[in-house]
PDB file of C-alpha atoms in Angstrom:
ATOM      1  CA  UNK A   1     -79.948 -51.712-145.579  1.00  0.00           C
ATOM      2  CA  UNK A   2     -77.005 -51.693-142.975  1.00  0.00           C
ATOM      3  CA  UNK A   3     -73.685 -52.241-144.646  1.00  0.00           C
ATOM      4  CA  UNK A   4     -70.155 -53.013-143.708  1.00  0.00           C
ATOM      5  CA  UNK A   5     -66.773 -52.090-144.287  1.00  0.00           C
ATOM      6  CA  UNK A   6     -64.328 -54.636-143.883  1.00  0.00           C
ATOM      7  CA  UNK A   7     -61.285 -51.790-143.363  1.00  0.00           C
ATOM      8  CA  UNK A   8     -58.516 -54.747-143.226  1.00  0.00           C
ATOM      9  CA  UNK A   9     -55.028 -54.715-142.732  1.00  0.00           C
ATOM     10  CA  UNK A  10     -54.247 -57.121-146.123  1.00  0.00           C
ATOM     11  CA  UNK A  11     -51.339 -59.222-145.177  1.00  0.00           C
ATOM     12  CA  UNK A  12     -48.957 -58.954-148.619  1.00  0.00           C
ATOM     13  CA  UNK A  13     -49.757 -61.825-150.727  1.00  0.00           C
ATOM     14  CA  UNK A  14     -50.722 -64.368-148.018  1.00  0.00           C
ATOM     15  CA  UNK A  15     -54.305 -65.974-148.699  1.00  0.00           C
ATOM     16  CA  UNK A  16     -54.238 -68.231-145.993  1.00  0.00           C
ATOM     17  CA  UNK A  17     -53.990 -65.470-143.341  1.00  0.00           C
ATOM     18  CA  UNK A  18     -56.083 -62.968-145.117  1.00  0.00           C
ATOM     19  CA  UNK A  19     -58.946 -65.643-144.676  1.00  0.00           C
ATOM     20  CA  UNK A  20     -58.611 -65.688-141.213  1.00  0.00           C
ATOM     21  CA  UNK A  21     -58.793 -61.910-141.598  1.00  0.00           C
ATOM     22  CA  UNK A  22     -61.686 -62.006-143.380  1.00  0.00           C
ATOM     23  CA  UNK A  23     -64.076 -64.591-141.369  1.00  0.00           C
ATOM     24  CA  UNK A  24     -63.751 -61.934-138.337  1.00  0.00           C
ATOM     25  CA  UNK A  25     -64.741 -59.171-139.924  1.00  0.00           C
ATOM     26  CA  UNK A  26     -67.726 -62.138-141.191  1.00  0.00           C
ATOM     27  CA  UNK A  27     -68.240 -62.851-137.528  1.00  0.00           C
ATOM     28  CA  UNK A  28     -68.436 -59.041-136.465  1.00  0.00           C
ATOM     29  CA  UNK A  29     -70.892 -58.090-139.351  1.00  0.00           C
ATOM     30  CA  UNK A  30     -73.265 -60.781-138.213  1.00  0.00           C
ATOM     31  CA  UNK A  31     -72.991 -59.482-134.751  1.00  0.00           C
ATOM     32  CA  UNK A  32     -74.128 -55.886-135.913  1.00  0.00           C
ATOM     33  CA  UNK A  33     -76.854 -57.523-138.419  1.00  0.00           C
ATOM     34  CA  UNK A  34     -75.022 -56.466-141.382  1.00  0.00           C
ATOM     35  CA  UNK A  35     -76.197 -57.044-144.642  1.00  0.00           C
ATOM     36  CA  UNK A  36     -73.509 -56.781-147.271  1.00  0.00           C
ATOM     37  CA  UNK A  37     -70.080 -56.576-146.132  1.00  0.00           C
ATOM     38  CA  UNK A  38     -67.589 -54.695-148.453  1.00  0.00           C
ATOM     39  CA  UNK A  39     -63.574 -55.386-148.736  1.00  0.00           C
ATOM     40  CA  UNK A  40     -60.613 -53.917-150.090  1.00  0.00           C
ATOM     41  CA  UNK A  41     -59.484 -53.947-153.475  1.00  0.00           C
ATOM     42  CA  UNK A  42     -57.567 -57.527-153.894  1.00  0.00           C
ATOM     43  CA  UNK A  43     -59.404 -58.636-150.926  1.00  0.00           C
ATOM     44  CA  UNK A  44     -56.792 -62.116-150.061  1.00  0.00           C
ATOM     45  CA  UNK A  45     -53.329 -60.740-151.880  1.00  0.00           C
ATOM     46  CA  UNK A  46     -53.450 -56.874-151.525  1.00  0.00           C
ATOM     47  CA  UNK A  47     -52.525 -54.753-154.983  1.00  0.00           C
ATOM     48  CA  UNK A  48     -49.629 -57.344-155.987  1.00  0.00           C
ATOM     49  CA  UNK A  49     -48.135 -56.723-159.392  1.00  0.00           C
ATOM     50  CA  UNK A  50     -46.772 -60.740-158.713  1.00  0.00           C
ATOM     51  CA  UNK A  51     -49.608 -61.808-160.952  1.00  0.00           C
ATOM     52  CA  UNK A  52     -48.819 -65.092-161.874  1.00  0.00           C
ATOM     53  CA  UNK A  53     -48.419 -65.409-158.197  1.00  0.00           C
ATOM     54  CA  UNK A  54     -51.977 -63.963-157.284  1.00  0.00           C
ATOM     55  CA  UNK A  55     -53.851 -65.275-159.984  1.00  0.00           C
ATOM     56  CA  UNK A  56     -52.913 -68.569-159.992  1.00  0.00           C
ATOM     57  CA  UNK A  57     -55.164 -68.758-156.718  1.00  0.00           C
ATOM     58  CA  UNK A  58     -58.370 -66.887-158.020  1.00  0.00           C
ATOM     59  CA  UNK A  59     -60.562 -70.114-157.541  1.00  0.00           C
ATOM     60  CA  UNK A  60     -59.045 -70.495-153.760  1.00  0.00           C
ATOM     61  CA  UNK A  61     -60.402 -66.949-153.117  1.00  0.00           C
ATOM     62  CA  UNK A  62     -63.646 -67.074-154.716  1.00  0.00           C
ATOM     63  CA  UNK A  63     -64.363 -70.023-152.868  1.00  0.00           C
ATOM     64  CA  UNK A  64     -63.342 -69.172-149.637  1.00  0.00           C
ATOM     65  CA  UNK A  65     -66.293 -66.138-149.917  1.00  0.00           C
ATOM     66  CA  UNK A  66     -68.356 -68.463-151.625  1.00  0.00           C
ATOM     67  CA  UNK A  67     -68.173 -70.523-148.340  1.00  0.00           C
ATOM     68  CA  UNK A  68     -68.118 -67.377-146.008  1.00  0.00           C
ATOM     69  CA  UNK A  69     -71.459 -65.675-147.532  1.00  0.00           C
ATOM     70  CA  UNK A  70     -73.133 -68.880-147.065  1.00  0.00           C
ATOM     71  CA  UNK A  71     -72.455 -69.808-143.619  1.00  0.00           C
ATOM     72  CA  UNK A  72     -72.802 -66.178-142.344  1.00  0.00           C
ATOM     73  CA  UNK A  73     -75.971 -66.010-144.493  1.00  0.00           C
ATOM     74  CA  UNK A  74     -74.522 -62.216-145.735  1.00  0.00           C
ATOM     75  CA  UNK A  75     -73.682 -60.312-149.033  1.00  0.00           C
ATOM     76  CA  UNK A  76     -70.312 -59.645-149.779  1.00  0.00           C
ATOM     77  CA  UNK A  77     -68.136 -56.935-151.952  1.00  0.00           C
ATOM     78  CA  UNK A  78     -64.711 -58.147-152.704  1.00  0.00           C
ATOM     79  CA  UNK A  79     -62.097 -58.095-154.529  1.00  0.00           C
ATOM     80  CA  UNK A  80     -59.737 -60.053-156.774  1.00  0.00           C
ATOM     81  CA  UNK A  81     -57.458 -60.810-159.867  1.00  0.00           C
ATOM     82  CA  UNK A  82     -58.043 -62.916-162.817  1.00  0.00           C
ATOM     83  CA  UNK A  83     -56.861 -63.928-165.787  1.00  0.00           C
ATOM     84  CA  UNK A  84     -58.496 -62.532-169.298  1.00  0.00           C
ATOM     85  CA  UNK A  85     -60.877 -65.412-171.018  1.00  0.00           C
ATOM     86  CA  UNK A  86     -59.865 -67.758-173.633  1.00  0.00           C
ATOM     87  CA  UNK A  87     -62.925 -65.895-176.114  1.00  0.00           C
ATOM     88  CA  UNK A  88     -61.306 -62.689-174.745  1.00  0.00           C
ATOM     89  CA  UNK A  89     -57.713 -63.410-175.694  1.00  0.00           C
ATOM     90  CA  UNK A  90     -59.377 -64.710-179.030  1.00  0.00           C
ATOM     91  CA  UNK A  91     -60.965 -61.343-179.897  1.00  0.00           C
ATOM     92  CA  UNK A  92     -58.414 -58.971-178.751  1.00  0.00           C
ATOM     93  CA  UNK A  93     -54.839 -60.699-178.762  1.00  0.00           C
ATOM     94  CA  UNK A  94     -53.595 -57.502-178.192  1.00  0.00           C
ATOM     95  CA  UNK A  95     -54.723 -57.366-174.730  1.00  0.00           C
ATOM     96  CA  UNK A  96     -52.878 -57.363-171.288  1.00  0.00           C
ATOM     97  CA  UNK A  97     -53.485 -61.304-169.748  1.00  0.00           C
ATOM     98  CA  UNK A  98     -55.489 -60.507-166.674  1.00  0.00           C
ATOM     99  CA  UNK A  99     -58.171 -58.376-165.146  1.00  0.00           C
ATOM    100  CA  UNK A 100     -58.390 -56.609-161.958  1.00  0.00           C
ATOM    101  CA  UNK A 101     -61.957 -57.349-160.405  1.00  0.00           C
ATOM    102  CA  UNK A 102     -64.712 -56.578-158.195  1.00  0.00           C
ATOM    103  CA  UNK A 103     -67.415 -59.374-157.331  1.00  0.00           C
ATOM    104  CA  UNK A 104     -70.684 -58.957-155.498  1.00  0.00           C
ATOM    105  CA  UNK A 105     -71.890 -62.370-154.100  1.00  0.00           C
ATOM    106  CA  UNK A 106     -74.671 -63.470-152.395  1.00  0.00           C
ATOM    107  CA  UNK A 107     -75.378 -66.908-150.785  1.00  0.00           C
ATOM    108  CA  UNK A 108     -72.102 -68.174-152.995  1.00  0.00           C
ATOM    109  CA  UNK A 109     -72.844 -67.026-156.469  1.00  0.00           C
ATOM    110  CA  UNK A 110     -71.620 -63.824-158.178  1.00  0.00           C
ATOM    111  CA  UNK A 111     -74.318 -61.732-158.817  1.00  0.00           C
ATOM    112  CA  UNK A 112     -71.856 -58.934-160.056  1.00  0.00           C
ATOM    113  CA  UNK A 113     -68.675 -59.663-161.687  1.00  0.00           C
ATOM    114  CA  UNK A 114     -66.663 -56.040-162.327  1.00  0.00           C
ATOM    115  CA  UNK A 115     -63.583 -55.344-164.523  1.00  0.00           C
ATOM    116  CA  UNK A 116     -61.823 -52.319-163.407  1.00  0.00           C
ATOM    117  CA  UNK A 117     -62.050 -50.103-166.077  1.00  0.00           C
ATOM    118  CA  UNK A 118     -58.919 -47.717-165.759  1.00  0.00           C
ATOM    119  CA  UNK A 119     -55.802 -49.591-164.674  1.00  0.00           C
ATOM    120  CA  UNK A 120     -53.559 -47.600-162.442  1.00  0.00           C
ATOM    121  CA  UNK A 121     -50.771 -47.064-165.277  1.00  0.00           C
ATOM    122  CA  UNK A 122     -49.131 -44.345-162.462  1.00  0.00           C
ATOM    123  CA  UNK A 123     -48.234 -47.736-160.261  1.00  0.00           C
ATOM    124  CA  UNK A 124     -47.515 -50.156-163.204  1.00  0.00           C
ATOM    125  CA  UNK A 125     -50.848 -51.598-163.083  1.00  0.00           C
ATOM    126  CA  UNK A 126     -51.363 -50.827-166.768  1.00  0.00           C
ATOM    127  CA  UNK A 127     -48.601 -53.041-167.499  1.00  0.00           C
ATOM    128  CA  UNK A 128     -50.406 -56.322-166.316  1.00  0.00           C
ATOM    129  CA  UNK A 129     -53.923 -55.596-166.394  1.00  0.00           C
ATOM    130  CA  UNK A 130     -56.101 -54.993-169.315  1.00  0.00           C
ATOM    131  CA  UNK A 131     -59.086 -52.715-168.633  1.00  0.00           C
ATOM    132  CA  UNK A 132     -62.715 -53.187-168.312  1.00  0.00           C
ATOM    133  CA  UNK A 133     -65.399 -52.320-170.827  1.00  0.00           C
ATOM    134  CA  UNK A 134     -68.784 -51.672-169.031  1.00  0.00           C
ATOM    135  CA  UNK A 135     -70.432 -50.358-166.558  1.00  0.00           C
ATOM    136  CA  UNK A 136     -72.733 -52.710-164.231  1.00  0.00           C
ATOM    137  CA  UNK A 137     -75.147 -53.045-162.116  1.00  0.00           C
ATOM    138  CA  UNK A 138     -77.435 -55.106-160.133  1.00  0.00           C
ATOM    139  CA  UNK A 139     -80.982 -55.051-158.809  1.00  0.00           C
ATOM    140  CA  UNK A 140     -80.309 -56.178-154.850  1.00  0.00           C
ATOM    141  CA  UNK A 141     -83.439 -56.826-152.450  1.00  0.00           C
ATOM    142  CA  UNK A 142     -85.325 -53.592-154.278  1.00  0.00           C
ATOM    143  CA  UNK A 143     -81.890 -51.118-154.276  1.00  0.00           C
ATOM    144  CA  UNK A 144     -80.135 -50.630-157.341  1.00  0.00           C
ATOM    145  CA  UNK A 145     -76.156 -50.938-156.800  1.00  0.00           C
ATOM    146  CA  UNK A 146     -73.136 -49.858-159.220  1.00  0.00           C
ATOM    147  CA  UNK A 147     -69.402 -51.122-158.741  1.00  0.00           C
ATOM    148  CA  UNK A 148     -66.035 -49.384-159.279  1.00  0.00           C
ATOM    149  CA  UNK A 149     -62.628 -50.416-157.864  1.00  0.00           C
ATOM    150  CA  UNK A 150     -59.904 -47.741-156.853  1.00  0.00           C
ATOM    151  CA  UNK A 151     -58.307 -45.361-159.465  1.00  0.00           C
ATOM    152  CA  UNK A 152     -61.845 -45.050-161.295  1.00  0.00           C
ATOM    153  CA  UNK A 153     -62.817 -42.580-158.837  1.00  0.00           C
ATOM    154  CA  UNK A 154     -60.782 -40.253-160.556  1.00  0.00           C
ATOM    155  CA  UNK A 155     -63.209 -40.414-163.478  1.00  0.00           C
ATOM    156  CA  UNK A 156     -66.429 -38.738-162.951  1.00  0.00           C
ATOM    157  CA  UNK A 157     -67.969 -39.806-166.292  1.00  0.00           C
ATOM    158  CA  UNK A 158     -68.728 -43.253-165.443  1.00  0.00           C
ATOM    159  CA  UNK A 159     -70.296 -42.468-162.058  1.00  0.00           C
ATOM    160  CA  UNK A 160     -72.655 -40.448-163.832  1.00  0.00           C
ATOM    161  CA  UNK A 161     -73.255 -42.942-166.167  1.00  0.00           C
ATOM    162  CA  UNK A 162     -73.720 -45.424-163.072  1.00  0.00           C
ATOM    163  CA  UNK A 163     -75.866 -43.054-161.077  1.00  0.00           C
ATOM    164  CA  UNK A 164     -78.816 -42.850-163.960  1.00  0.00           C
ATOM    165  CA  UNK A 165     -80.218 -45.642-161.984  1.00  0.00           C
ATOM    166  CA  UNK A 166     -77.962 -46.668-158.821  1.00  0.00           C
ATOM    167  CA  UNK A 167     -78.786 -45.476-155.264  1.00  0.00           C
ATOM    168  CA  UNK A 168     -75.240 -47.032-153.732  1.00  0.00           C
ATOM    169  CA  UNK A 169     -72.332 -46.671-155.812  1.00  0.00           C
ATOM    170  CA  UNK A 170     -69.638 -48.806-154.202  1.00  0.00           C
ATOM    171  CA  UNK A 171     -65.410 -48.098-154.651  1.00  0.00           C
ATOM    172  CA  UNK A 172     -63.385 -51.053-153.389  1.00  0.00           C
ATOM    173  CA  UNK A 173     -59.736 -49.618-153.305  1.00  0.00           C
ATOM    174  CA  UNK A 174     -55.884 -49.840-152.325  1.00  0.00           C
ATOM    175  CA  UNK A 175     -55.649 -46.369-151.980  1.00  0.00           C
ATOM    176  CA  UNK A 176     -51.725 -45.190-150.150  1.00  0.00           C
ATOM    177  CA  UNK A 177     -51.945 -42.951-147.493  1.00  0.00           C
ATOM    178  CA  UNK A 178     -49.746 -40.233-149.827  1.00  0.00           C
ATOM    179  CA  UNK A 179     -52.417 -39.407-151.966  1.00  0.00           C
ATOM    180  CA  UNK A 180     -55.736 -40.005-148.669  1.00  0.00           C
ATOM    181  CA  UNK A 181     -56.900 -36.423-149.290  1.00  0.00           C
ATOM    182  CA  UNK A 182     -57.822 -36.884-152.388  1.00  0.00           C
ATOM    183  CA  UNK A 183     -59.877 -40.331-151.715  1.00  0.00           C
ATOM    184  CA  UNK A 184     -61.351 -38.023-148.786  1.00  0.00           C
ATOM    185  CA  UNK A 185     -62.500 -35.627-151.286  1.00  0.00           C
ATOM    186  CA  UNK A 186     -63.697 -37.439-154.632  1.00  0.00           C
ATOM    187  CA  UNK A 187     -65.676 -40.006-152.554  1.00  0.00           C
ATOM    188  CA  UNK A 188     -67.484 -36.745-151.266  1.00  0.00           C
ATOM    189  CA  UNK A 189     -68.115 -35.383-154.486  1.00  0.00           C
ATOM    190  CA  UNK A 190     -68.916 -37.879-156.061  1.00  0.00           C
ATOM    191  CA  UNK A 191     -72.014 -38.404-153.791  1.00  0.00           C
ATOM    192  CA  UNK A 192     -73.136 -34.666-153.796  1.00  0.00           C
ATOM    193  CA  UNK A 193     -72.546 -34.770-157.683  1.00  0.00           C
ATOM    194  CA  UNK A 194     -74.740 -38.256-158.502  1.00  0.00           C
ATOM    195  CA  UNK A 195     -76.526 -37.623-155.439  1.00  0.00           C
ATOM    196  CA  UNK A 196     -76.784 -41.101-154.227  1.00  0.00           C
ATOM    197  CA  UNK A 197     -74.476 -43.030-151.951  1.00  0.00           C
ATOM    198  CA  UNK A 198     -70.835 -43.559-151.836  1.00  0.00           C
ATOM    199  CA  UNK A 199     -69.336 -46.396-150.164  1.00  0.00           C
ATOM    200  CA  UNK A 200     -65.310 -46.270-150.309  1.00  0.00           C
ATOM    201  CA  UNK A 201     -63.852 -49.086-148.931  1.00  0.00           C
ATOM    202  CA  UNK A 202     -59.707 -48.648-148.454  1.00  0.00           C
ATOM    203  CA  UNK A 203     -57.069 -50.912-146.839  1.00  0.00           C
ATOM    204  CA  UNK A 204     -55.132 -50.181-143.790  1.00  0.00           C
ATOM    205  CA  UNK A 205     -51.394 -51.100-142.689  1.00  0.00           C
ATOM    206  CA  UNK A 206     -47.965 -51.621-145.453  1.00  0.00           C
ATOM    207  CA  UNK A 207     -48.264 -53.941-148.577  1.00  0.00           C
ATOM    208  CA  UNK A 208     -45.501 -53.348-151.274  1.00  0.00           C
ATOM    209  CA  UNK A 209     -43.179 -50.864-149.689  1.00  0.00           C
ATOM    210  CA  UNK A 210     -46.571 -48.636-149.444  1.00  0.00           C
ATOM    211  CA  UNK A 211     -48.779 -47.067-146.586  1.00  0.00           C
ATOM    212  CA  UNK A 212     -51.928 -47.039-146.554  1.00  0.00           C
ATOM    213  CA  UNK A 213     -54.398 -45.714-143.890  1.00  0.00           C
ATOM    214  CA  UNK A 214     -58.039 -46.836-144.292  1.00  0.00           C
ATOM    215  CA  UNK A 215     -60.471 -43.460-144.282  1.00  0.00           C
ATOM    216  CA  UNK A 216     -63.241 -45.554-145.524  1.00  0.00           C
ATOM    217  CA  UNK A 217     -66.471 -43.945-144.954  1.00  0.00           C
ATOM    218  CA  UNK A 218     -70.372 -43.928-146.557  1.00  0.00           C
ATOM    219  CA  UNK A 219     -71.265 -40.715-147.940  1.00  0.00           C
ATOM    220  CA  UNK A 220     -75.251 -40.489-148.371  1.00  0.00           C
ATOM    221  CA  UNK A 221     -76.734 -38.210-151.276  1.00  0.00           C
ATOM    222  CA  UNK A 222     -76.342 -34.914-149.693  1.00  0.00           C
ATOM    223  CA  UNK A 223     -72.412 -35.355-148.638  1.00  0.00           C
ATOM    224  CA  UNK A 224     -72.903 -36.315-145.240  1.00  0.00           C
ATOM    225  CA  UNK A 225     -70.656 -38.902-143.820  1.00  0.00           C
ATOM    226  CA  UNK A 226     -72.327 -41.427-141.972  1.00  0.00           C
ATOM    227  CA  UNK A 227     -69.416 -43.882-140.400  1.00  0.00           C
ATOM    228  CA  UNK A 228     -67.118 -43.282-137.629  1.00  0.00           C
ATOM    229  CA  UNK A 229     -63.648 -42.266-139.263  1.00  0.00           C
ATOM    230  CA  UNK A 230     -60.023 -44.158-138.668  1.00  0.00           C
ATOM    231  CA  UNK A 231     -57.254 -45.342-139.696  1.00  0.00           C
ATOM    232  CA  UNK A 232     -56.918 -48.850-138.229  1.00  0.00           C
ATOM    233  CA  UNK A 233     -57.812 -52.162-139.322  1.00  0.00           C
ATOM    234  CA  UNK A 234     -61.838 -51.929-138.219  1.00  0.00           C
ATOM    235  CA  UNK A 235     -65.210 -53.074-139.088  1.00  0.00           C
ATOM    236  CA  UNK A 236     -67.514 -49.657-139.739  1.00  0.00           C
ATOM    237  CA  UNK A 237     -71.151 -50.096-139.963  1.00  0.00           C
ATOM    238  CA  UNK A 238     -73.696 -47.736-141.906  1.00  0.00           C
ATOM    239  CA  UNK A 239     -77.732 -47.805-142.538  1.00  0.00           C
ATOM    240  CA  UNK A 240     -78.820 -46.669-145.962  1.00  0.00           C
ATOM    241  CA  UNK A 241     -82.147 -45.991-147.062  1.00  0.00           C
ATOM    242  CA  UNK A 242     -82.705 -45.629-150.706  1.00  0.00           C
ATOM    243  CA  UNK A 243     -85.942 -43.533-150.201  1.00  0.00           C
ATOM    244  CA  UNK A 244     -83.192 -40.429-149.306  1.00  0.00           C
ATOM    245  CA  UNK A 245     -81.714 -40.683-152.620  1.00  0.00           C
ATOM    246  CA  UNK A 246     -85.149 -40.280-154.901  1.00  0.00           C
ATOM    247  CA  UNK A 247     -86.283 -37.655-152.236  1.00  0.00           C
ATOM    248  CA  UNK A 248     -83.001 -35.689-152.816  1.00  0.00           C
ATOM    249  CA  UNK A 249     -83.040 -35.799-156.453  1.00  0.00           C
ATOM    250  CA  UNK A 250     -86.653 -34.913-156.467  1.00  0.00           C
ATOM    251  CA  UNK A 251     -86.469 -31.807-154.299  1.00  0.00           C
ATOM    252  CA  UNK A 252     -83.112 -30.872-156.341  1.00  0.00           C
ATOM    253  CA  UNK A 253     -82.987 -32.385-159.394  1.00  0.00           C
ATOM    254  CA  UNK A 254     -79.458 -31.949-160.712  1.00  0.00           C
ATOM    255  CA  UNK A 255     -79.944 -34.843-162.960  1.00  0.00           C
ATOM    256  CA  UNK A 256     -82.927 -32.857-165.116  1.00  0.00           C
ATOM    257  CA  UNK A 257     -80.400 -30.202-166.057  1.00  0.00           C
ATOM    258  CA  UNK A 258     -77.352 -32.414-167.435  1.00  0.00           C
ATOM    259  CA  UNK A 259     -76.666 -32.180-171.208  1.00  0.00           C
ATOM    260  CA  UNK A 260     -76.267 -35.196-172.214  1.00  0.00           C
ATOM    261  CA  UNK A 261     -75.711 -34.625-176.035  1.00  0.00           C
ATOM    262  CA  UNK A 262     -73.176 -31.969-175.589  1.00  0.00           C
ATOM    263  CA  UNK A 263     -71.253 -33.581-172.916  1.00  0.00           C
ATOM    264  CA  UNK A 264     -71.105 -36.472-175.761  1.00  0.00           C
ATOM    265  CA  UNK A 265     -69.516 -34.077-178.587  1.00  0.00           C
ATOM    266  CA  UNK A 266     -66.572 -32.412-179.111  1.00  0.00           C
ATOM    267  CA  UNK A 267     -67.892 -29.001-178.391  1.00  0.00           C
ATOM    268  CA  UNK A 268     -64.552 -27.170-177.391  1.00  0.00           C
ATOM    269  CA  UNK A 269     -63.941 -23.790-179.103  1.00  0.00           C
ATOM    270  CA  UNK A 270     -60.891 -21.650-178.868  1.00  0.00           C
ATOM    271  CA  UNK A 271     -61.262 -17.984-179.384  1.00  0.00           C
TER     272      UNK A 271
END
């Protein structure tokens, strides 16, 4: 499977030009035979805390992939922000109005449709967006494929969770240049740690009075990197083979040692 990161320069809460954005990174990825094409967190509006703004829009931007992974015939990872249901709002009134989210489409329909689960409370995120409550994933042409958007690489426990069965765990993020090293670092761990693949896909240029400089990369099962590495609005292209991932975890299998049932109690004892 060759995939492609979309590392885009998000233009601050302008759709229209974002599009344009977008349909060259489309028309590059079918130039290098790509197969699924993954964006930045808040693909179209970049991580806008203007939610009334952004969401009022969410049909606009599912559309305009819904119309871009047809006619380029190509999967697509993206992201965007929506409003909580009308059942939701019913069974928890207490909750935040809208949901950050990650969508994996194919040939116009969302195959995948991801709540972030930890809101980025550091950046005010928590104060708008209500969190996610489960893990998915999705069965794609024989690979299975997890989803997780930005600050919940900070939390190993649900990659774990994710990794029981995924081979490519993708992270769709707005992630400032401030804090890079540490996006440099987790996405590396947390490949050697589920031992499958990583794909961390970050924004590039200013949005909000931050900067942020890209530093997207695939990380296969082992650690290796296996993109180019920069920090400018590019398209980076990496082949996959899910046949690594069951060959690493059976020459090395990590997974046969966790302990599952006392990671899952409080077992803490001071002494």
């Amino acid at each position: 499977m060759r995939i492609g990161l979309a590392q885009m320069d998000i233009l601050w809460e302008n759709i229209m030009e974002n599009k344009k954005k977008t349909e060259d990174f489309f028309q590059s990825a079918r130039e290098n035979q790509v197969d699924i094409l993954v964006f930045p967190e808040m693909t179209l509006t970049g991580f806008s805390m203007n939610v009334e703004k952004t969401t009022e829009t969410r049909e606009e931007q599912i559309h305009i992939f819904q119309d871009l992974t047809e006619k380029y015939e190509m999967a697509a990872v993206f992201g965007y922000p929506k409003e909580i249901s009308p059942k939701e709002r019913e069974e928890h009134p207490d909750w935040k109005s809208y949901h950050n989210m990650l969508a994996f489409m194919d040939k116009g329909k969302i195959l995948l449709n991801y709540a972030k689960i930890h809101p980025f409370t550091y950046g005010q995120e928590g104060e708008y967006f209500q969190g996610g409550e489960k893990i998915l994933q999705l069965k794609w042409n024989g690979i299975n494929v997890g989803a997780f958007i930005c600050y919940d690489l900070r939390f190993p426990e649900i990659f774990q969770i994710s990794s029981g069965s995924s081979e490519v765990i993708f992270v769709i993020a707005n992630w400032p240049e401030n804090r890079i090293a540490h996006w440099d670092c987790l996405l590396q761990a947390r490949a050697i740690e589920n031992q499958c693949y990583i794909v961390g896909v970050n924004r590039t240029g200013e949005g909000g009075g931050l900067i942020y400089n890209g530093h997207s990369a695939i990380y296969d099962p082992t650690g290796k990197r296996l993109t180019t590495f920069t920090e400018q609005e590019a398209l980076l292209i990496g082949d996959i083979d899910s046949d690594l991932v069951q060959n690493v975890r059976t020459h090395f299998p990590v997974k046969k040692d966790r302990r599952e049932e006392l990671y899952q109690k409080n077992n803490r004892v001071f002494v």
